[in-house]
CSV table of C-alpha atoms in Angstrom, one decimal:
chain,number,residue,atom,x,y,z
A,670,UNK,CA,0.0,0.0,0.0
A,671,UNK,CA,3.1,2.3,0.8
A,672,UNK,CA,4.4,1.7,-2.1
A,673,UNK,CA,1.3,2.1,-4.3
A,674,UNK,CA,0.7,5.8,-2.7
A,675,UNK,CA,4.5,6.6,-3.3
A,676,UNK,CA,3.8,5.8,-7.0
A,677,UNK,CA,0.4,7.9,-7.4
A,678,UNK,CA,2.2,10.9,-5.4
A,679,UNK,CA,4.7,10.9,-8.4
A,680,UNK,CA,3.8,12.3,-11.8
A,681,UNK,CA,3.4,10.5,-14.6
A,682,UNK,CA,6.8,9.4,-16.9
A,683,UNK,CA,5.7,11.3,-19.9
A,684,UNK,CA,5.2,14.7,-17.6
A,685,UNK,CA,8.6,14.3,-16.6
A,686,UNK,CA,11.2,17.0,-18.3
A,687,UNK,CA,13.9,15.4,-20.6
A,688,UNK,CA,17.8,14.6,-20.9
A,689,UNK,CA,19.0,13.8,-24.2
A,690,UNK,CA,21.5,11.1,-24.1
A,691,UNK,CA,23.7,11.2,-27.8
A,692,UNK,CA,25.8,8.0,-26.7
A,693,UNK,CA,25.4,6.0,-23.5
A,694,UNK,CA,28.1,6.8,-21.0
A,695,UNK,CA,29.9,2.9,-19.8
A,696,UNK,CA,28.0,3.1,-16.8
A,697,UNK,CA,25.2,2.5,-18.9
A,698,UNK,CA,26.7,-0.8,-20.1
A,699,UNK,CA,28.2,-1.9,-16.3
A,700,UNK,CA,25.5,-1.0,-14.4
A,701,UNK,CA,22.3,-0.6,-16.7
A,702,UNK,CA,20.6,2.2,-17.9
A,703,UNK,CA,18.7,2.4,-14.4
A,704,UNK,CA,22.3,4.1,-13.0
A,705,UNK,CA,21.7,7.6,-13.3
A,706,UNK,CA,17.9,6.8,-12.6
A,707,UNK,CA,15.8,10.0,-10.8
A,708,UNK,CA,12.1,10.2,-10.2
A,709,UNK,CA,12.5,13.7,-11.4
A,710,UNK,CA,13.5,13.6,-15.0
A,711,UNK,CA,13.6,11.0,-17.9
A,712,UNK,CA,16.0,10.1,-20.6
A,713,UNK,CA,15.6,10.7,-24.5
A,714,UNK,CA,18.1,7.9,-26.2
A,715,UNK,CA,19.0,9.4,-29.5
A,716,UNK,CA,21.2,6.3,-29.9
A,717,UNK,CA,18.5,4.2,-29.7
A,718,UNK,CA,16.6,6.4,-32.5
A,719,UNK,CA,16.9,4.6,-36.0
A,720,UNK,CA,16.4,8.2,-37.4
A,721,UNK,CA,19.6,10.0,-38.4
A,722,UNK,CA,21.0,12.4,-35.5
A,723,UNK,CA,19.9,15.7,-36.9
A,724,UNK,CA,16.5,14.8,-37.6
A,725,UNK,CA,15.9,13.0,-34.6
A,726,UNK,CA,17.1,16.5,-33.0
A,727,UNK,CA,15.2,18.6,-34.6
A,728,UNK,CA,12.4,16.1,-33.8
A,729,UNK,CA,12.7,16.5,-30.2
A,730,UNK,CA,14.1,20.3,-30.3
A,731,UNK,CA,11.6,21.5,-28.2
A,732,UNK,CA,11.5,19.2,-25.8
A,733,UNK,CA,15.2,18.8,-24.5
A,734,UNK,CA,16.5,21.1,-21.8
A,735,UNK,CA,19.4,18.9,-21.1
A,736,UNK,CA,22.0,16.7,-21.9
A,737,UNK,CA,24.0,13.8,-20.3
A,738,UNK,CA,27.1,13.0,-22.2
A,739,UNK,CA,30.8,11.8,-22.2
A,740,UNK,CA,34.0,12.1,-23.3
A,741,UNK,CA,33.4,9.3,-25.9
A,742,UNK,CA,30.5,11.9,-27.1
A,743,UNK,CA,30.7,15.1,-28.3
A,744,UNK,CA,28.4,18.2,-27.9
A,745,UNK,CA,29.1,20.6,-30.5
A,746,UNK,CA,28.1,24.2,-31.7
A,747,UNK,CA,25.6,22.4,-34.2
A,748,UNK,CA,24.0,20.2,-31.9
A,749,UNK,CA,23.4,22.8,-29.4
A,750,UNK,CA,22.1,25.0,-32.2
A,751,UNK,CA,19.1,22.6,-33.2
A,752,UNK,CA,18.2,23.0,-28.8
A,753,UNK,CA,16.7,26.0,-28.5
A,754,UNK,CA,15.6,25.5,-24.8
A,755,UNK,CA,18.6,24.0,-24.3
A,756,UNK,CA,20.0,24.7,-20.6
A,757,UNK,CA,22.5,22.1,-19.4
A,758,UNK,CA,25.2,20.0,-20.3
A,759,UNK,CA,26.2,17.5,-18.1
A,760,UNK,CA,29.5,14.9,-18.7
A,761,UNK,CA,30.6,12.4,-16.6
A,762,UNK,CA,34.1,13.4,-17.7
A,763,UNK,CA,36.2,15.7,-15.5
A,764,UNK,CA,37.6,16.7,-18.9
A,765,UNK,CA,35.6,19.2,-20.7
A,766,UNK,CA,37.2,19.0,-24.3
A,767,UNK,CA,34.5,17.3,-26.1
A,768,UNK,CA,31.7,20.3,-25.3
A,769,UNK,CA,31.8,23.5,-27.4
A,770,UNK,CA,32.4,25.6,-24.1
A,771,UNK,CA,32.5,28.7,-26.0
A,772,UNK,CA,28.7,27.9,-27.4
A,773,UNK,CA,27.3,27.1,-23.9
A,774,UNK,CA,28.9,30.9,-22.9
A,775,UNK,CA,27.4,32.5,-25.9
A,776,UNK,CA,24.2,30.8,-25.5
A,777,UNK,CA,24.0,30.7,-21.5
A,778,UNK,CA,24.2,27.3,-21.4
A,779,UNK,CA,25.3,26.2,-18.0
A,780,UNK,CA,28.0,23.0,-17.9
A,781,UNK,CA,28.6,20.5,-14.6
A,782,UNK,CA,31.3,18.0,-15.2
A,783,UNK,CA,32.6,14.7,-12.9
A,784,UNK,CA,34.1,17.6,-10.8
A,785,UNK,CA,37.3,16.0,-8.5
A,786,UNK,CA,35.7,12.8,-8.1
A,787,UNK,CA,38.3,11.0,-10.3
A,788,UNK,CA,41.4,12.7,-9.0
A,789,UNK,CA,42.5,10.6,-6.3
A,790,UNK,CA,42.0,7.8,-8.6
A,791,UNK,CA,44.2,9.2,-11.1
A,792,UNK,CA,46.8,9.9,-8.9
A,793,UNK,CA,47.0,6.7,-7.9
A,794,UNK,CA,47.5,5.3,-10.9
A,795,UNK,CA,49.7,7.5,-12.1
A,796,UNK,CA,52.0,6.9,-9.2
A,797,UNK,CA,51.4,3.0,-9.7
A,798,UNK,CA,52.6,3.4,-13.3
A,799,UNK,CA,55.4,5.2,-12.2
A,800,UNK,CA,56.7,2.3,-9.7
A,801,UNK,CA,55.7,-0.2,-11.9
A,802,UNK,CA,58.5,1.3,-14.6
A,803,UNK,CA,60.7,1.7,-12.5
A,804,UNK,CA,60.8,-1.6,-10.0
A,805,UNK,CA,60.1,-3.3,-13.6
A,806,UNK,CA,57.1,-5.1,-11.8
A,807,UNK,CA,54.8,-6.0,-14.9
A,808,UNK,CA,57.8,-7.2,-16.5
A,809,UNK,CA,59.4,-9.4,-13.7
A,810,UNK,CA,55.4,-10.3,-13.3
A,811,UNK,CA,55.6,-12.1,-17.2
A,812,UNK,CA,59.5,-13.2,-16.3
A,813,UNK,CA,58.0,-15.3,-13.3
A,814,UNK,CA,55.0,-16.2,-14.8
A,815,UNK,CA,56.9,-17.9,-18.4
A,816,UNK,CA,59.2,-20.0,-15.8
A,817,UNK,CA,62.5,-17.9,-16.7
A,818,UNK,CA,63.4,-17.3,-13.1
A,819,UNK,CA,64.5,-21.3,-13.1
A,820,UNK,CA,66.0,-21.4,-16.0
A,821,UNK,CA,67.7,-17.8,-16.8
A,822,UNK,CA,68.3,-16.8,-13.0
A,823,UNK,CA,67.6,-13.4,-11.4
A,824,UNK,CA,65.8,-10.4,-13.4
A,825,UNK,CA,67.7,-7.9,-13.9
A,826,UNK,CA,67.0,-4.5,-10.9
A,827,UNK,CA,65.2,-1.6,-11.3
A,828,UNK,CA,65.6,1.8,-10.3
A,829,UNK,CA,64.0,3.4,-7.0
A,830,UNK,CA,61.3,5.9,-6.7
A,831,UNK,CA,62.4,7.3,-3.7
A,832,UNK,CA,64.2,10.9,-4.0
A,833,UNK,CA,63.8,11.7,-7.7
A,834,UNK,CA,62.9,14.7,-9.0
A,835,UNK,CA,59.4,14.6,-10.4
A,836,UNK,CA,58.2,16.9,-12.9
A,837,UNK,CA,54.0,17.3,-13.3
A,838,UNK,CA,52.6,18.4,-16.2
A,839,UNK,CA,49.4,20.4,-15.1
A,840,UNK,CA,49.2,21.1,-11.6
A,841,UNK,CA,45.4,21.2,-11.3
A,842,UNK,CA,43.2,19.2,-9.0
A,843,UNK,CA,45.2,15.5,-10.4
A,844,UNK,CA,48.3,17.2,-10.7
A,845,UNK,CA,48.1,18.5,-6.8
A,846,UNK,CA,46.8,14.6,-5.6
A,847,UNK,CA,50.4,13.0,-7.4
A,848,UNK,CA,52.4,15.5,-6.1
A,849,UNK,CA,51.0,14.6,-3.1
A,850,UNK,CA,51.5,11.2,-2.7
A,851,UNK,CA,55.4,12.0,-4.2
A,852,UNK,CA,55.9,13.5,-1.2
A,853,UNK,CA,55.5,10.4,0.8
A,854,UNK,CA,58.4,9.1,-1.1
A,855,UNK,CA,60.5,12.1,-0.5
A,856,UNK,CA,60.7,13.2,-4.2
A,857,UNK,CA,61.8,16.4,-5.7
A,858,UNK,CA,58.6,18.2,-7.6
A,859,UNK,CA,58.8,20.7,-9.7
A,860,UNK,CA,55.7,21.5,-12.3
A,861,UNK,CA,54.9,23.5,-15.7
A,862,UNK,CA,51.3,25.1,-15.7
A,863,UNK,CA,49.1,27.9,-17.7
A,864,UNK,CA,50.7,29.8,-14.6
A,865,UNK,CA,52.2,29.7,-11.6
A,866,UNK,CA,51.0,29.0,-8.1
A,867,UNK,CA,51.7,31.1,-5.4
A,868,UNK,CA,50.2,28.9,-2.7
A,869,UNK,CA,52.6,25.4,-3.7
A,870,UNK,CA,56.0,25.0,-2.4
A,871,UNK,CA,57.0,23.2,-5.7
A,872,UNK,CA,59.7,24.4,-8.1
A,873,UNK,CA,58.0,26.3,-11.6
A,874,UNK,CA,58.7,26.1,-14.9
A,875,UNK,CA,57.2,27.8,-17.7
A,876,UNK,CA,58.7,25.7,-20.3
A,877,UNK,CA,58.0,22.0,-20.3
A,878,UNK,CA,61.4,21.5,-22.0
A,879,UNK,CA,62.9,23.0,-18.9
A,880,UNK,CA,61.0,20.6,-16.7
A,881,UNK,CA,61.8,17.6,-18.4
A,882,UNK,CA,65.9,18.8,-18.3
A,883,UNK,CA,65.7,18.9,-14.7
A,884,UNK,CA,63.5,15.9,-13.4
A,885,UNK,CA,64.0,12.3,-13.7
A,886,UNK,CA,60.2,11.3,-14.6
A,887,UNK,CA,57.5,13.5,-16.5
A,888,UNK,CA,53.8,12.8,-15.2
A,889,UNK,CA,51.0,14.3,-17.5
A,890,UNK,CA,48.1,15.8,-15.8
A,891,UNK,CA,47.1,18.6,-18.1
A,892,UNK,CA,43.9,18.8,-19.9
A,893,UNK,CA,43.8,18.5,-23.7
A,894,UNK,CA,43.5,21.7,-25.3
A,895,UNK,CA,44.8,23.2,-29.0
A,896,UNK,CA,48.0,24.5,-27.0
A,897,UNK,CA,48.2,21.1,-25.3
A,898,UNK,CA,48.1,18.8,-28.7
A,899,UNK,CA,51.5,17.0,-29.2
A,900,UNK,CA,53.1,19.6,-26.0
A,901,UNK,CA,55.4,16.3,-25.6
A,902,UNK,CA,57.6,15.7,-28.7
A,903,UNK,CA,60.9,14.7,-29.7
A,904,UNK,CA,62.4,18.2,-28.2
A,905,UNK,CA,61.0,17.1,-24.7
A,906,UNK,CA,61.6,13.6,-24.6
A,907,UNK,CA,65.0,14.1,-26.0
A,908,UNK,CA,65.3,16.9,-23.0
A,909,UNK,CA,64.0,14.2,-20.7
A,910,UNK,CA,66.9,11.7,-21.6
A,911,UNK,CA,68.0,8.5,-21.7
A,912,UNK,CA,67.3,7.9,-17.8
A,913,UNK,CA,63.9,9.3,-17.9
A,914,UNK,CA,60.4,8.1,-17.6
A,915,UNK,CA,56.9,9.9,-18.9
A,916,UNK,CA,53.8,8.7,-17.1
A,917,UNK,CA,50.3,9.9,-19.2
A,918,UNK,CA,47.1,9.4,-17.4
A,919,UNK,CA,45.5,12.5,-19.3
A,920,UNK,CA,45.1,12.0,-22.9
A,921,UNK,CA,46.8,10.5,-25.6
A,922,UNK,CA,47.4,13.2,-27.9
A,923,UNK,CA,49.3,15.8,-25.5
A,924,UNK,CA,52.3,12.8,-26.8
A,925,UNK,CA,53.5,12.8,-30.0
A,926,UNK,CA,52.8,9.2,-30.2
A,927,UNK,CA,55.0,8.3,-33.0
A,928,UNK,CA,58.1,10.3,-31.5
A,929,UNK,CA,57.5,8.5,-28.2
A,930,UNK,CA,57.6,4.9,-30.2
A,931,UNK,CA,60.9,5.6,-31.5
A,932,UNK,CA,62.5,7.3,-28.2
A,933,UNK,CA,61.2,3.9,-26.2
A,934,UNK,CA,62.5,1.8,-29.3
A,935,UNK,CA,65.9,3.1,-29.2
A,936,UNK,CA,66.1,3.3,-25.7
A,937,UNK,CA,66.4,7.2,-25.7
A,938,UNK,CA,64.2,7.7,-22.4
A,939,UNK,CA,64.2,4.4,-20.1
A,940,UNK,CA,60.2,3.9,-20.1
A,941,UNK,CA,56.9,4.9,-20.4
A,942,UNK,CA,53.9,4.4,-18.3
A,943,UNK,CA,50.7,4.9,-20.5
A,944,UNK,CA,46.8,5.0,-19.3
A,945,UNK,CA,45.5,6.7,-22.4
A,946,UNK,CA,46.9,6.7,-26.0
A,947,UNK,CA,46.3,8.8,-29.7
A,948,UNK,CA,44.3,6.9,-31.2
A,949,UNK,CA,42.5,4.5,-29.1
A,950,UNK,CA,41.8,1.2,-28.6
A,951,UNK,CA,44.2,1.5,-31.1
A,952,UNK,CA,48.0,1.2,-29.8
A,953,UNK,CA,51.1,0.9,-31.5
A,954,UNK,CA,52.2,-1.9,-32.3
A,955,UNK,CA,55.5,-1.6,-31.3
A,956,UNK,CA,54.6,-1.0,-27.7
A,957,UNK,CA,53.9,-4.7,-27.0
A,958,UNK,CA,56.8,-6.1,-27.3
A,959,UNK,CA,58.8,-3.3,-25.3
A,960,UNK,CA,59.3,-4.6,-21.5
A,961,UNK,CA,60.2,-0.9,-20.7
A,962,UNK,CA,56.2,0.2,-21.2
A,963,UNK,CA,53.5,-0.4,-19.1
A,964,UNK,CA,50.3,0.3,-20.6
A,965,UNK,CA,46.5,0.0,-19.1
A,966,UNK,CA,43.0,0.6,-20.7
A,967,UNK,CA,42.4,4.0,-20.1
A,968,UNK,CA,40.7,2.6,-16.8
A,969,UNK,CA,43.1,5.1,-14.5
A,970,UNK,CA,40.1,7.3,-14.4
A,971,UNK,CA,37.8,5.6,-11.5
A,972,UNK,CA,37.1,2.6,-9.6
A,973,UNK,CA,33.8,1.3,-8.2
A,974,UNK,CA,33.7,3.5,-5.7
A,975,UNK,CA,34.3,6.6,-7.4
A,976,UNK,CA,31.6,5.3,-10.2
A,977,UNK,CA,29.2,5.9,-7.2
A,978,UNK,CA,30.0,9.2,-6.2
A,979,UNK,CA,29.6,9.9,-10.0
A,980,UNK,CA,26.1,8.8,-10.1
A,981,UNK,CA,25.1,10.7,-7.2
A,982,UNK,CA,26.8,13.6,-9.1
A,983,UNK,CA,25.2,13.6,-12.1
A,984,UNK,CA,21.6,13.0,-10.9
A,985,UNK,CA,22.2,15.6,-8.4
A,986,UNK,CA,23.0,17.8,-11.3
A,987,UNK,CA,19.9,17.4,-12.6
A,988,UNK,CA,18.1,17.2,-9.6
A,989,UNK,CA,19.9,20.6,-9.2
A,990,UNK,CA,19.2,22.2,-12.3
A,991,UNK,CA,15.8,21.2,-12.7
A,992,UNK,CA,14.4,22.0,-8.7
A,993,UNK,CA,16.6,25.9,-9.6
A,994,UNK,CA,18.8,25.3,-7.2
A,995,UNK,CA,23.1,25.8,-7.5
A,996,UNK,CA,24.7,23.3,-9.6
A,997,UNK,CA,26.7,20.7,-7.6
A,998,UNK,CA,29.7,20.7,-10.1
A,999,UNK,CA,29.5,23.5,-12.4
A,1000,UNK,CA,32.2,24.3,-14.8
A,1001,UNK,CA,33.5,28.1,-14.9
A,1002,UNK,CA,32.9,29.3,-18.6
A,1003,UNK,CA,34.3,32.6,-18.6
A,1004,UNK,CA,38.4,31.4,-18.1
A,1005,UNK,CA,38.7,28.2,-20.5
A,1006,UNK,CA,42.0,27.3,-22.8
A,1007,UNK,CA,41.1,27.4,-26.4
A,1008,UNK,CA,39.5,24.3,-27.5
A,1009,UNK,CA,39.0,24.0,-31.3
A,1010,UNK,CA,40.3,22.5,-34.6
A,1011,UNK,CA,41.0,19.1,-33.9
A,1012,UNK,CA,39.8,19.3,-30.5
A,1013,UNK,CA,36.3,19.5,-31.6
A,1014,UNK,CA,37.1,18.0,-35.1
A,1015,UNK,CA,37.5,14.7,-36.7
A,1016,UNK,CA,37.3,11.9,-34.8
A,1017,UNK,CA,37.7,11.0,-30.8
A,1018,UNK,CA,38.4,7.3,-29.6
A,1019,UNK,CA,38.4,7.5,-26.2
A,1020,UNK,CA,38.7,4.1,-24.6
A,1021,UNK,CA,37.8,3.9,-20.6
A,1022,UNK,CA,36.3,0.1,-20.7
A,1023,UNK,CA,35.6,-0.5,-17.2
A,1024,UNK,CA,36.6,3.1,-16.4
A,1025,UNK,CA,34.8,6.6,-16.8
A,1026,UNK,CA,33.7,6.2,-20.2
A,1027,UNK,CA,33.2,3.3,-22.8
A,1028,UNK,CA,35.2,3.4,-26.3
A,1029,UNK,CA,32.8,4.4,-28.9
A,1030,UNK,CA,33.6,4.9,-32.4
A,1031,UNK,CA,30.8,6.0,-35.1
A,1032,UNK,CA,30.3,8.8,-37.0
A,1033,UNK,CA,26.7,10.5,-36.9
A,1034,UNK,CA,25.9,13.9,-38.2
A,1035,UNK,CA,27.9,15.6,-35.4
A,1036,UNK,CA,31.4,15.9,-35.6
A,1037,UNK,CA,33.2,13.7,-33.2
A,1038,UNK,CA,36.8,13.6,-31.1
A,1039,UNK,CA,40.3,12.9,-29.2
């Protein structure tokens, strides 16, 4: 009977405002659509539509206010153009690279993102990449497991963490939770950022080639903007040297990819650890056969738990938006880095599996990323 009156005191499903969903995020696929369920809104599945995305758009034009999407799926100046009512723009990204920012600010268009939920998962990974080069523990891990320890004798040592000189690429809310936890091993940090910080005891450089002369490791933290794109290149790594490691838990294409193949090839920096690469799923080749590279599924970006806090998040966004009250994670418009040209052009492959996001390649009449 409880439950019966709990149901009547709730409208009806088809009074209930809309979010347009372009792609489904990978929560969608772990958990079920039911994951970012709210008795206060509904969900308008555009990939589930067999019409083609503009008309199913300009179908539903009047009726969206909102939109859920991630960094597999793009929102661009064309698709918020067909929304006329259009309000919100929730991802359950904490980068923001794959929404036409500028838009939203021309149009008032208010943007939430994942917020800091992912950064302490982040910066554990990134730290966990960064011992795993060095201690050589994925690659002892295969040594053991192929029975060589019996019959080729010890693997060879690696190199301590403790007391090098860290450099982070992008000392923002991920940035701050490595540097962090390098402090607990007594390291040396030093960072390059759009400026400097007055309130962090860390060294700054405004050149990343700079940096990478005077650290031992390069971890990538930075988001992926047009003055981001291919930041790390042969001139870096090379400035890095043959002793050095680069750790990348932020996006693939802030490495020149192909430089970073042939530095790792010919043993010109002494390892990578990668979470994210340029064209994903897609990696290089050449990378799996190199015991000096550890490489994960673009899965650094959350765990179970942190999935949580993301759902509660994201409907509380809406919940937010949609009761007029303050938005729970909004994303400042008015300061952004420039992102456009290939940032919101061509095509993004963004692979988080089990992570923040699901890989989704297809091309639909909005332009997609990464």
């Amino acid at each position: 009977m409880a439950v019966a009156a709990e149901n009547q005191s709730q409208p009806p499903q088809n009074d209930l405002p809309y979010v347009l969903i372009l792609k489904p995020p990978a929560a969608f696929s772990i958990f079920g659509d039911h994951f970012f369920h709210s008795p206060k809104f509904q969900f308008l599945k555009a990939f589930e539509s067999p019409l083609p995305l503009s008309q199913f758009l300009l179908t539903h034009a009047q009726s969206v206010q909102a939109i859920l999407t991630s960094a597999s799926g793009s929102v661009t100046a064309d698709t918020i153009r067909l929304l006329p009512h259009l309000g919100l723009v929730v991802t359950t990204s904490q980068g923001i690279n794959h929404i036409d920012c500028s838009e939203c600010r021309r149009r008032g268009i208010a943007v939430a993102g994942a917020g800091t939920i992912f950064s302490t998962d982040c910066a554990d990974s990134a730290v966990g990449l960064l011992l795993d080069v060095l201690r050589k523990v994925s690659a002892a891990n295969r040594y053991v497991k192929q029975g060589l320890w019996s019959s080729q004798g010890n693997y060879p040592l690696g190199n301590k963490l403790g007391g090098k000189q860290v450099g982070i690429v992008g000392l923002g809310s991920i940035g701050t939770e490595v540097a962090k936890r390098l402090e607990a091993f007594r390291c040396s940090i030093s960072y390059n950022s759009r400026s400097k910080k007055p309130s962090v005891p860390y060294t700054f450089y405004p050149n990343v080639v700079e940096l990478a002369v005077n650290c031992d490791a390069l971890i990538i933290c930075c988001a992926l903007t047009d003055e981001t794109h291919h930041l790390i290149g042969k001139e870096v790594l090379s400035a890095l040297g043959k002793d050095g490691v680069i750790i990348n838990i932020a996006r693939g294409p802030i490495i020149d990819e192909k430089e970073l193949v042939q530095c790792l090839i010919k043993r010109e920096i002494r390892g990578a650890g990668l979470d994210v690469f340029e064209h994903e799923p897609d990696v290089p080749v050449e990378l799996l056969a190199l015991d000096n590279v550890v490489m994960s599924p673009h899965n650094a970006v959350c765990t179970t738990e942190s999935l949580e806090e993301l759902r509660k998040t994201v409907v509380g966004n809406f919940e937010a938006f949609y009761s007029n009250e303050p938005l729970l994670t909004p994303v400042p418009l008015d300061d952004l880095p420039h992102l456009s040209g290939h940032i919101l052009q061509g095509e993004v492959r963004y692979s988080m599996l089990q992570g923040e996001e699901e890989m989704m390649t297809k091309s639909w009449c909005v332009t997609i990323i990464r």
